[in-house]
Tab-separated table of C-alpha atoms and ligand atoms in Angstrom:
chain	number	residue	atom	x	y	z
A	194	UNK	CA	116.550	17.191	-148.947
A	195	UNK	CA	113.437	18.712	-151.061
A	196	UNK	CA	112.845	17.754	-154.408
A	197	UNK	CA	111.459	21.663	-155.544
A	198	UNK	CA	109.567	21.943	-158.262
A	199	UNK	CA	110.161	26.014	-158.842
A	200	UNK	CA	107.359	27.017	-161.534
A	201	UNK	CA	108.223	30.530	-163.108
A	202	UNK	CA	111.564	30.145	-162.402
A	203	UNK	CA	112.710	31.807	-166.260
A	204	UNK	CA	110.782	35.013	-164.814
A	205	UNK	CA	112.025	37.785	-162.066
A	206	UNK	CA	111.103	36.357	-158.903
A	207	UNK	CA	111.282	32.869	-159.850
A	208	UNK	CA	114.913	33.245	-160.981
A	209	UNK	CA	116.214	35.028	-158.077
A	210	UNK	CA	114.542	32.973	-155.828
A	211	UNK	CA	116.627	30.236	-157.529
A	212	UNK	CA	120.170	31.668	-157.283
A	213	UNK	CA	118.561	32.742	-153.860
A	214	UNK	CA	118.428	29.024	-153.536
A	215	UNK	CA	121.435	28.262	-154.835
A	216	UNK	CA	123.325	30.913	-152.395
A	217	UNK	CA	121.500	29.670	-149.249
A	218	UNK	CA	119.774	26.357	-149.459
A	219	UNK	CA	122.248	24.127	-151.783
A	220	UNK	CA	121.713	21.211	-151.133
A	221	UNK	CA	118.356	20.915	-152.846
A	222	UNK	CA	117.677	19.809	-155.814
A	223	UNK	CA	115.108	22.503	-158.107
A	224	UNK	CA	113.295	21.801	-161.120
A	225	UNK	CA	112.670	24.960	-163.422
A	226	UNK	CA	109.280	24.609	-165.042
A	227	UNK	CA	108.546	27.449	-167.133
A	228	UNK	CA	107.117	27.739	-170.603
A	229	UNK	CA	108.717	30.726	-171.498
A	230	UNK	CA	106.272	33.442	-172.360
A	231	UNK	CA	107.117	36.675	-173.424
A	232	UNK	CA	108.492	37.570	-169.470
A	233	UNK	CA	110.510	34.402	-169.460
A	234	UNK	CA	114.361	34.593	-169.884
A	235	UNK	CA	116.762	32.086	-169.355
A	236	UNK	CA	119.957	34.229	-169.992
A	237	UNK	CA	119.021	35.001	-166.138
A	238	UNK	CA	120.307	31.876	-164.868
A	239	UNK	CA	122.627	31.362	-167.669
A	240	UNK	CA	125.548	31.042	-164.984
A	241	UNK	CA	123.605	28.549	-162.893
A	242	UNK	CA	122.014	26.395	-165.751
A	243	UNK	CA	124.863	23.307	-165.404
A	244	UNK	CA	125.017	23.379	-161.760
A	245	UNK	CA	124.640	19.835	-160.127
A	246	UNK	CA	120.983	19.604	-158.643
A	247	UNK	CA	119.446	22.060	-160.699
A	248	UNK	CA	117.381	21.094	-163.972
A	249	UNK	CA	115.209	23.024	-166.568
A	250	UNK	CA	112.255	21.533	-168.255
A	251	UNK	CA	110.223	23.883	-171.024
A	252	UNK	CA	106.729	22.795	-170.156
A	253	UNK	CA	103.272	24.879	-169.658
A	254	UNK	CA	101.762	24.569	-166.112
A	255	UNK	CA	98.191	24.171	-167.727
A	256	UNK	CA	99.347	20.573	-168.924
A	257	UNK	CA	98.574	18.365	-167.168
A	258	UNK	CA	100.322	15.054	-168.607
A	259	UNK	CA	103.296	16.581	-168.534
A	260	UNK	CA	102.775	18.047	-164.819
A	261	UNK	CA	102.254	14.604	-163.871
A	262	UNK	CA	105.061	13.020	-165.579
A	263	UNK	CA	107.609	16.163	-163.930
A	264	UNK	CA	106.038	15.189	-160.577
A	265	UNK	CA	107.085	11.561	-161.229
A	266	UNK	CA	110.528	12.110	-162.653
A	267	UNK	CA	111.917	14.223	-160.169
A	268	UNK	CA	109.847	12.398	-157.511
A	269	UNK	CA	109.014	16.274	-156.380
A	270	UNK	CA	108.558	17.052	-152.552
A	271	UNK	CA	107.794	20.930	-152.803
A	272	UNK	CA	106.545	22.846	-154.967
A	273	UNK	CA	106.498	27.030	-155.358
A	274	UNK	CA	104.256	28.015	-157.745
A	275	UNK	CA	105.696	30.834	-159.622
A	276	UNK	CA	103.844	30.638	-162.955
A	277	UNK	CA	101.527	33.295	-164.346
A	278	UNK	CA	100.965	36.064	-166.187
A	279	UNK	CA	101.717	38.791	-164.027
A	280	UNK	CA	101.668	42.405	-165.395
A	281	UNK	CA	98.121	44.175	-165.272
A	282	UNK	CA	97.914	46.261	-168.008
A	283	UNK	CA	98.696	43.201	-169.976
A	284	UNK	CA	95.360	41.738	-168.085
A	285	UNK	CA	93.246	44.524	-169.521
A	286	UNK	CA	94.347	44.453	-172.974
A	287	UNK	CA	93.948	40.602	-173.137
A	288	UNK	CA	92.258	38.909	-169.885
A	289	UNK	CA	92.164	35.313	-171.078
A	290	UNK	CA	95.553	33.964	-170.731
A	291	UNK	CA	95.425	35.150	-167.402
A	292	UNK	CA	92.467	33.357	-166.420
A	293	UNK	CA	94.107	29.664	-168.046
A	294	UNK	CA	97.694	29.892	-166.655
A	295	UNK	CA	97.059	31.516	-163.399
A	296	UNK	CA	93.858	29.467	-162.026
A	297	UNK	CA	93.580	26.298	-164.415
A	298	UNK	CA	97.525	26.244	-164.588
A	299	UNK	CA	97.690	26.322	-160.310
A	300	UNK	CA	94.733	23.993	-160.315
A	301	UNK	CA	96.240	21.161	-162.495
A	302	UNK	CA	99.795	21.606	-160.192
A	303	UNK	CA	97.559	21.032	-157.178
A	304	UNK	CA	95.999	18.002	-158.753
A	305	UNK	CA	99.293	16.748	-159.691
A	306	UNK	CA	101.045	17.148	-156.062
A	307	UNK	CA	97.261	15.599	-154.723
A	308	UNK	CA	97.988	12.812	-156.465
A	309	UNK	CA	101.793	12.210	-155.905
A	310	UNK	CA	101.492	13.066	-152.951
A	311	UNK	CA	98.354	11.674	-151.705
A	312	UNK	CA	98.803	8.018	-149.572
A	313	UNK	CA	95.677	6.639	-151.134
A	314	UNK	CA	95.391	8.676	-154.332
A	315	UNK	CA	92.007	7.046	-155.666
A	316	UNK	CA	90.577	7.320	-152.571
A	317	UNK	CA	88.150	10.460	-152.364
A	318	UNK	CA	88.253	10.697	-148.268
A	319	UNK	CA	92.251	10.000	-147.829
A	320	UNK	CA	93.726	12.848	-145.849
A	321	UNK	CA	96.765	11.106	-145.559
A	322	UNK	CA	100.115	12.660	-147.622
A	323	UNK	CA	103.401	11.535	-147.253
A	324	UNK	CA	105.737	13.282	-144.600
A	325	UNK	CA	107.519	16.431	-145.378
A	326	UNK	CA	105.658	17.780	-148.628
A	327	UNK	CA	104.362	21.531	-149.118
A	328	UNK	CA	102.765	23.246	-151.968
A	329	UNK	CA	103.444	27.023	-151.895
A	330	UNK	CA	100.963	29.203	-154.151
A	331	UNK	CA	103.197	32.891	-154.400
A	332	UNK	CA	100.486	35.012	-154.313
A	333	UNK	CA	99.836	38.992	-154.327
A	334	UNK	CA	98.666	42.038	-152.102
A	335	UNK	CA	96.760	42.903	-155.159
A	336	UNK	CA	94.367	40.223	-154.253
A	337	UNK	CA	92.618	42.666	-150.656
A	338	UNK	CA	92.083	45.697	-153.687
A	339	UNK	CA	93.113	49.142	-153.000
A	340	UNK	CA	93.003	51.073	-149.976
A	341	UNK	CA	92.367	54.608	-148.902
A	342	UNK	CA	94.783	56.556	-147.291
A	343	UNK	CA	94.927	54.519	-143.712
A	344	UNK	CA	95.349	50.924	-143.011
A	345	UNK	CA	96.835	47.724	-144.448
A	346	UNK	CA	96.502	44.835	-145.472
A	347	UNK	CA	96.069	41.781	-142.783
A	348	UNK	CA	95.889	38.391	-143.902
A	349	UNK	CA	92.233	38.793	-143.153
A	350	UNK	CA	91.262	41.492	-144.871
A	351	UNK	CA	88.373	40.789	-147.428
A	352	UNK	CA	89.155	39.598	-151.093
A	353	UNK	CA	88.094	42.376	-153.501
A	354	UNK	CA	90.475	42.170	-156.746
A	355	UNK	CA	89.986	44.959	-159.380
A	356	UNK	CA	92.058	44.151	-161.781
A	357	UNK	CA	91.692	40.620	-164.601
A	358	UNK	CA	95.446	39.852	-162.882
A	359	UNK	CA	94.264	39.983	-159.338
A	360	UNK	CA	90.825	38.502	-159.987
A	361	UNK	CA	92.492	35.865	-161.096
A	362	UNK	CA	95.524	35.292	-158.768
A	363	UNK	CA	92.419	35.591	-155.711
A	364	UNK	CA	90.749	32.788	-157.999
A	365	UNK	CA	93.808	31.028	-157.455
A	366	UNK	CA	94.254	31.836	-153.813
A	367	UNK	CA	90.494	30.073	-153.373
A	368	UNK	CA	91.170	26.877	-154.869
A	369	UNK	CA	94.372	26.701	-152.922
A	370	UNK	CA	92.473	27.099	-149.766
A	371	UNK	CA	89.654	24.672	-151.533
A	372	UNK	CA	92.538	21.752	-152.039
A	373	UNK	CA	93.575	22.507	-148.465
A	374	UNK	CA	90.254	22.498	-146.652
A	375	UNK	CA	88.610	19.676	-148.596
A	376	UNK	CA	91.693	17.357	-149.569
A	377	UNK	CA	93.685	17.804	-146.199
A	378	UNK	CA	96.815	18.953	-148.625
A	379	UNK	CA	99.666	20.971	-147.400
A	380	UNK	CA	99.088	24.271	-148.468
A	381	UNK	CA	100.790	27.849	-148.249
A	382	UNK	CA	99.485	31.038	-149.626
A	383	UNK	CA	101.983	33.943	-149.682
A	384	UNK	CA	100.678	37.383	-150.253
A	385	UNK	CA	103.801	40.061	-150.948
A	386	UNK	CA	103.893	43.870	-152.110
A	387	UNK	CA	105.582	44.984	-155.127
A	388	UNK	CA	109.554	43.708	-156.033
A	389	UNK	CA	112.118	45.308	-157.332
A	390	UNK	CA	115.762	44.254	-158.027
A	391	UNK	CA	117.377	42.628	-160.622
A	392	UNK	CA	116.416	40.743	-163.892
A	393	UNK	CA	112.960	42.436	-163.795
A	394	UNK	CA	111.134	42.419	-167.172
A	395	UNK	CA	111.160	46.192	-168.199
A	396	UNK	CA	107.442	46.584	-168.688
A	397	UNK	CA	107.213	46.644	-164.551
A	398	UNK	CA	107.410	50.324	-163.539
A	399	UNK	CA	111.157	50.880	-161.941
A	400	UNK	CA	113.237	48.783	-164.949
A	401	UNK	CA	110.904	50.844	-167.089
A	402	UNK	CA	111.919	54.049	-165.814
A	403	UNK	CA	115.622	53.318	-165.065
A	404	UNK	CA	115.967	51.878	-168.820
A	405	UNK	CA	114.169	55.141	-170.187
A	406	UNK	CA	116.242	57.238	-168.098
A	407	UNK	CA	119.497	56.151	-169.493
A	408	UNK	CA	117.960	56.244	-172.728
A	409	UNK	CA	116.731	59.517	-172.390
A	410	UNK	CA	113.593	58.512	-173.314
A	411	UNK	CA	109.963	60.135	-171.504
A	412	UNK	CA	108.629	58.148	-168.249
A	413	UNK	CA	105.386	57.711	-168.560
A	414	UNK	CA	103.889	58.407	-165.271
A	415	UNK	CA	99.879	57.061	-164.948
A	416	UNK	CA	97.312	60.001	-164.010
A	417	UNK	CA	98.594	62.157	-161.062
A	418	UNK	CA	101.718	59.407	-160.222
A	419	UNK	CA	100.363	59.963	-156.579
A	420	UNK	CA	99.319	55.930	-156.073
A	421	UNK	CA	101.506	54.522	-153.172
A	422	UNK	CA	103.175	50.892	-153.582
A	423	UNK	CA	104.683	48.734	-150.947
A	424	UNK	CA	108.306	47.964	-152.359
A	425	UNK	CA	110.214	45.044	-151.496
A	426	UNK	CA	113.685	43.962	-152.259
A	427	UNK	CA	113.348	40.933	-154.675
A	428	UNK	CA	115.961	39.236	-152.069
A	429	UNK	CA	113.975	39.941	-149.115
A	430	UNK	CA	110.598	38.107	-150.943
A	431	UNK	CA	112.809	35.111	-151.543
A	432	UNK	CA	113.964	34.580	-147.602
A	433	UNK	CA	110.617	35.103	-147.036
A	434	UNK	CA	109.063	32.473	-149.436
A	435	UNK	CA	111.591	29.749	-148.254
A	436	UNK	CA	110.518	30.237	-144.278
A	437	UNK	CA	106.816	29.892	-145.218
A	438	UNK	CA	108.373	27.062	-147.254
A	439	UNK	CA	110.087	25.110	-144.285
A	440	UNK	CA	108.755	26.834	-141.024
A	441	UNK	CA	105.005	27.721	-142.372
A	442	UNK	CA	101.866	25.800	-140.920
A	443	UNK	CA	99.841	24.096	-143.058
A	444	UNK	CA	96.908	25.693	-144.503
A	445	UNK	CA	97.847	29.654	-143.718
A	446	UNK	CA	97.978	32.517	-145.290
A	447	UNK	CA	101.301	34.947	-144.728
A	448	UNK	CA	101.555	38.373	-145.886
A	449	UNK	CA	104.751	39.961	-147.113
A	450	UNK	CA	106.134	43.248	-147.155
A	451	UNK	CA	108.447	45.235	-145.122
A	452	UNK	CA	106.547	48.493	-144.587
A	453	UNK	CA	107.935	51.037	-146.984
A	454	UNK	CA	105.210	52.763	-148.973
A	455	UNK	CA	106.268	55.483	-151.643
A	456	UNK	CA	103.743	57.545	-154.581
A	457	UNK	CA	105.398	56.555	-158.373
A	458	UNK	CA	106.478	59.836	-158.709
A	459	UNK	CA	108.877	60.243	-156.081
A	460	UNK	CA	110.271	56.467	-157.190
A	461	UNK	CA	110.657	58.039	-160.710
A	462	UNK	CA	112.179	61.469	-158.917
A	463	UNK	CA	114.568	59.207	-157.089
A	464	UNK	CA	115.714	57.326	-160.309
A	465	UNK	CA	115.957	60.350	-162.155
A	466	UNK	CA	118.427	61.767	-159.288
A	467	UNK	CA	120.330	58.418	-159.054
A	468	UNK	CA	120.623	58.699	-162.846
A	469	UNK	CA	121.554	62.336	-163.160
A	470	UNK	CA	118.741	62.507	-165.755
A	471	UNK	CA	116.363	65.169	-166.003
A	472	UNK	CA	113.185	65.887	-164.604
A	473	UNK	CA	111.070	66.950	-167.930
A	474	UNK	CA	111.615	63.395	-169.222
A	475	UNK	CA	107.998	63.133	-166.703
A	476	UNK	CA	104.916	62.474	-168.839
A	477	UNK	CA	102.031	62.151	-167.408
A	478	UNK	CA	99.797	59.865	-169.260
A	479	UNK	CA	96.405	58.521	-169.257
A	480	UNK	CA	95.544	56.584	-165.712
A	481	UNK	CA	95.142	52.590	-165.936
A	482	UNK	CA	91.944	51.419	-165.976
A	483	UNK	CA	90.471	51.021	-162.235
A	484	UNK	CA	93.723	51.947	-161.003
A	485	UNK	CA	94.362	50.679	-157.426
A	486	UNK	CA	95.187	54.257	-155.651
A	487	UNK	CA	97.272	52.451	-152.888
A	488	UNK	CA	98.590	48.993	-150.984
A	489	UNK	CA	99.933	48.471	-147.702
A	490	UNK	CA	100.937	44.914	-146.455
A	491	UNK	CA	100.807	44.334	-142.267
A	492	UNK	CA	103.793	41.683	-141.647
A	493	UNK	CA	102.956	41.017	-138.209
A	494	UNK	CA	102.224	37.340	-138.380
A	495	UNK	CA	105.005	36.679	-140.525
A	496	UNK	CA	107.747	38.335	-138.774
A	497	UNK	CA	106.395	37.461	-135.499
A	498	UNK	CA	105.156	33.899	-135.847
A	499	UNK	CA	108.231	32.670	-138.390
A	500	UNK	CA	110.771	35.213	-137.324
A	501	UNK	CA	111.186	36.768	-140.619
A	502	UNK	CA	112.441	40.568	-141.202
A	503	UNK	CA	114.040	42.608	-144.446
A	504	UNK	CA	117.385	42.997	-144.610
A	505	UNK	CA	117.307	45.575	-147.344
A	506	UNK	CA	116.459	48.982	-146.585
A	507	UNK	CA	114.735	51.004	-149.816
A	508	UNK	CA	117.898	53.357	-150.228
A	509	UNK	CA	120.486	50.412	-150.707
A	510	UNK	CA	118.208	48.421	-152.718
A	511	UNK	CA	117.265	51.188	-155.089
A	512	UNK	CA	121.424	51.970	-155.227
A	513	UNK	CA	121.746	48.091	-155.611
A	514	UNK	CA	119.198	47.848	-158.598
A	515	UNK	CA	119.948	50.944	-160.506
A	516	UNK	CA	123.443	49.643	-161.028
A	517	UNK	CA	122.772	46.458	-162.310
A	518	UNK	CA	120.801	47.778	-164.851
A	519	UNK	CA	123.480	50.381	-165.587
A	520	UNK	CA	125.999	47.055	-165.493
A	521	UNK	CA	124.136	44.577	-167.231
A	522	UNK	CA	122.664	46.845	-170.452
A	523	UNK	CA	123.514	43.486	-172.695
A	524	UNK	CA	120.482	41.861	-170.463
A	525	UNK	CA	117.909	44.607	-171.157
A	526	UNK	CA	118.834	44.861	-174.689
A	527	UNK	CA	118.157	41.317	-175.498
A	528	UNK	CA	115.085	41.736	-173.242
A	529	UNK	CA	114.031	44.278	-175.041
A	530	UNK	CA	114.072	43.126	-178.684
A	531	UNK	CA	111.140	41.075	-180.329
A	532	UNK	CA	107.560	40.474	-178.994
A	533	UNK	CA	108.118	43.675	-175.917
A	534	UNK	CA	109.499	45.926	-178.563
A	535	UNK	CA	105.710	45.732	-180.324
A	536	UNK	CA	103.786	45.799	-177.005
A	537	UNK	CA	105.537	49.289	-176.149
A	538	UNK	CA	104.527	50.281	-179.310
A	539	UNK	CA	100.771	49.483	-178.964
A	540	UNK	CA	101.058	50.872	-174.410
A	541	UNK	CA	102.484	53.665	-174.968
A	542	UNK	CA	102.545	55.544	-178.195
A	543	UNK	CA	99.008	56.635	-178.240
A	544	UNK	CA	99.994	58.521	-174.844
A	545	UNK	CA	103.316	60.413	-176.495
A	546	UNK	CA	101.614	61.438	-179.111
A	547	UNK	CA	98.766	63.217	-177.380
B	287	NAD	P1	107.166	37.354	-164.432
B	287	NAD	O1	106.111	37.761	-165.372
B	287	NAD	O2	108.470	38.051	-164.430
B	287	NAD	O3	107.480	35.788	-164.627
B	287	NAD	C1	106.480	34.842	-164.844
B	287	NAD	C2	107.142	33.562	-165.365
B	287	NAD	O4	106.117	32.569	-165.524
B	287	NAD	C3	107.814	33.721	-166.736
B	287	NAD	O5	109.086	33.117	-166.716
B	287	NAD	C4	106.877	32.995	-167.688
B	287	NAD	O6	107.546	32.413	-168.805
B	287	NAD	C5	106.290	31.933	-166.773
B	287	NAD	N1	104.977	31.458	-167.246
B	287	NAD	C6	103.909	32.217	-167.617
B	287	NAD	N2	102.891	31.428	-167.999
B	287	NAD	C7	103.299	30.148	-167.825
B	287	NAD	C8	102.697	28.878	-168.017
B	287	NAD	N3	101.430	28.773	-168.482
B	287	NAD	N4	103.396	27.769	-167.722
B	287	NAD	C9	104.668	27.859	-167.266
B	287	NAD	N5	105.310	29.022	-167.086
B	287	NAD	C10	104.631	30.159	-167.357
B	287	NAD	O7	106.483	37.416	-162.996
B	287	NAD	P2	107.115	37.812	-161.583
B	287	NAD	O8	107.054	39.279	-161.404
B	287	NAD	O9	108.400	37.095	-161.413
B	287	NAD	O10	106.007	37.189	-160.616
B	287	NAD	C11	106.109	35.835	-160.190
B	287	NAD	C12	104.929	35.507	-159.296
B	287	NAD	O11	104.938	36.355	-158.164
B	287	NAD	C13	103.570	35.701	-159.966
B	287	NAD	O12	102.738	34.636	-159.572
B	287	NAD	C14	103.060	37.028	-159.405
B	287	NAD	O13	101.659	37.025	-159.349
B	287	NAD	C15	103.677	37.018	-158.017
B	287	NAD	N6	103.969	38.343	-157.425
B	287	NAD	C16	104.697	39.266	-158.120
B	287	NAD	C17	105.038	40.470	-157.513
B	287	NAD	C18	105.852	41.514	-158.233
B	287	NAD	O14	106.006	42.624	-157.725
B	287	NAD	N7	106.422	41.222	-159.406
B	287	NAD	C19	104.616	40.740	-156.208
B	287	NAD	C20	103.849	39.772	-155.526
B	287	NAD	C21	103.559	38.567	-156.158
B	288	DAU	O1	101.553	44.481	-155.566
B	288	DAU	C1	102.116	43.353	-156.166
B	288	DAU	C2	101.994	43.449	-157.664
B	288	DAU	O2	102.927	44.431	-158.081
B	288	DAU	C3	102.231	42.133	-158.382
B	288	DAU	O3	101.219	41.222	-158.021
B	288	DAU	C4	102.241	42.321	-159.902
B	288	DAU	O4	102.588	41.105	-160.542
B	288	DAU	C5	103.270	43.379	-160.247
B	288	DAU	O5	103.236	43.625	-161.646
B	288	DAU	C6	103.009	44.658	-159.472
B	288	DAU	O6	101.775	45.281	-159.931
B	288	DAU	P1	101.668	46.880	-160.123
B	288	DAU	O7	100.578	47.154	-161.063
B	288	DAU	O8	101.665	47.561	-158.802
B	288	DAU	O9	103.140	47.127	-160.783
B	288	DAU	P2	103.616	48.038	-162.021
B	288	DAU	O10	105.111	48.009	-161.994
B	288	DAU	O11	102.926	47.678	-163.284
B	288	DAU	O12	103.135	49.476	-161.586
B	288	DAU	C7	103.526	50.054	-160.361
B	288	DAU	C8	102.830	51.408	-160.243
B	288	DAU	O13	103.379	52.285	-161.230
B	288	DAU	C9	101.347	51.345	-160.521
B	288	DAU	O14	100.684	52.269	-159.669
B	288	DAU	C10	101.215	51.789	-161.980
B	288	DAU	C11	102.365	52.767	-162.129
B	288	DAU	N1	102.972	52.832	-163.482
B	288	DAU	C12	103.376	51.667	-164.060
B	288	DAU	C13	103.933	51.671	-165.318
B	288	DAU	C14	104.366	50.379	-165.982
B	288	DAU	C15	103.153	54.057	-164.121
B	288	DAU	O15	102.809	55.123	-163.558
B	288	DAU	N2	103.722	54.064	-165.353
B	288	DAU	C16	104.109	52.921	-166.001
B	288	DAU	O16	104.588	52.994	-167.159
């Protein structure tokens, strides 16, 4: 039985992955660390939050007392790592954060699990952990760049982040490898393409455009809406994360995606069809800041080395996803009010008005 120590897990991926958990992998006992930020939301798990062998513990993964003391408590076996500021426009309005919770924050976790972990924790050479303990770091495509209109992404494709976010989840990546190479500590590094699904924060571009659509409101597409994304069911990330989790080696890197590139606009067109909405809501707006023009993830050594695959194809999962948000409008109303009600404000109003 692990002892999982699920950072993030108030945030999209981090909360389905739990009631992922939950649904497939009961009998393990997860601790929710999350300091809930702005993206955090426990009205997610609301449903789940008494269950036997789950817990929830309001704590910042740049502190490292209180790391220590979680890893302790829970006597923690695994840990998926979750936590960090995620959304990069936020990154180029206000790097900073990024660069504390997303390599400082996955650095003191590391240290943490070192030392719980470690057989002889005060000894600088000791290689030796106990049996059966993993640290997962859920990491991005974002981290290769962009690409041009061929190839993909391998797992060894040069790092070549553009963005604050991805310059500092690759920072993050490096260490990981660092604590793997030099300490001997079981590492994983997942690299996935962009989710979708349910409980996403509405400042991500499909609950964005699905909320603005049933508002009415304009979807504001960035320069030509011609960049191409490689969309994954939320679902499908989570299987994947808890194979790398049980089946991974050691000290590898796994890419995750399930090959199905689309341009923003015809995601938008497709939501604005599903909706029954119309198509002069479109607004094109000013392009983001060194806006990556496309990513492509190659899931060759995942699917053939762990056996992993999809199960979701784009047209069910969009279906899927735009009716949750058309069934659960109580969610994205409370989402919506306070601190993301200013920063849509400050994105996006400059943009309409021009
Ligand atoms: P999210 O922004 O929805 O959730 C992030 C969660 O982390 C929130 O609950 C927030 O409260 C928490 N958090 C932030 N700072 C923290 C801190 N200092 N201490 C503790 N908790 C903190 O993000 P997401 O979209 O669910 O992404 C989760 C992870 O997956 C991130 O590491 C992201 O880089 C990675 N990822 C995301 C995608 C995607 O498409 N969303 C794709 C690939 C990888
Ligand atoms: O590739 C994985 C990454 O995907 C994750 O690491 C990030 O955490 C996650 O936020 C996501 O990054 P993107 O920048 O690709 O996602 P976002 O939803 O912000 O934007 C998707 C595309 O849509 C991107 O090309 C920018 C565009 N866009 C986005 C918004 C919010 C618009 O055209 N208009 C918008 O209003």
């Amino acid at each position: 039985m692990m002892h999982l120590l699920v950072t993030g897990g108030a945030g999209f991926i981090g909360g389905n992955f739990i009631r992922w958990m939950k649904k497939n992998a009961p009998e393990h006992l997860i601790v929710n660390v999350d300091a809930l930020t702005y993206a955090g939301n426990l009205e997610s798990l609301s449903d789940i939050s008494e269950d036997e062998g789950y817990r929830f513990v309001r704590a910042d993964i740049r502190d490292r007392t209180k790391m220590e003391e979680i890893f302790k408590t829970f006597d923690i076996t695994h840990v998926v790592n979750f936590a960090a500021e995620s959304h990069v426009d936020r990154s180029i309005v206000d790097p900073e954060v990024f660069l504390t919770t997303n390599i400082i924050g996955t650095q003191v976790l590391l240290d943490a699990a070192k030392k719980h972990w470690n057989l002889a924790p005060d000894d600088k050479y000791s290689r030796d952990y106990r049996e059966n303990v993993k640290f997962l770091q859920v990491s991005t495509d974002e981290v290769y760049g962009a690409l041009g209109k061929e190839g993909m992404f391998s797992e060894t494709t040069p790092l070549s982040p553009n963005s604050p976010y991805s310059a500092a989840k690759a920072s993050a990546d490096l260490i990981c490898r660092a604590y793997s190479e030099t300490f001997g500590l079981p590492v994983n590094i997942t690299r996935c393409s962009n989710n979708y699904g349910p409980f996403q924060f509405p400042e991500k571009l499909i609950p964005l455009m699905i909320h603005n659509c049933i508002k009415g409101k304009s979807l504001p597409v960035y320069g030509d809406g011609m960049q191409i994304r490689d969309w994954l069911h939320v679902s499908d990330h989570c299987s994947a994360i808890y194979t790398v989790l049980t089946r991974g080696t050691s000290g590898e890197v796994y890419n995750i995606g399930g090959n199905n590139e689309r341009a923003n606009i015809d995601i938008v067109k497709l939501i604005i069809k599903t909706l029954g909405a119309k198509e002069e809501l479109i607004t094109y707006v000013k392009d983001r800041p060194g806006h990556d023009r496309r990513y492509a993830i190659d899931n060759t050594k995942i699917t053939t080395q762990l056996g992993w695959s999809p199960s979701y194809t784009f047209e069910n999962g969009m279906a899927e996803t735009i009716a949750w948000y058309q069934n659960n409008a109580s969610w994205m109303e409370h989402v919506l009010s306070g601190e993301y009600a200013d920063y849509y404000e400050r994105m996006y109003a400059p943009s309409f008005e021009s």
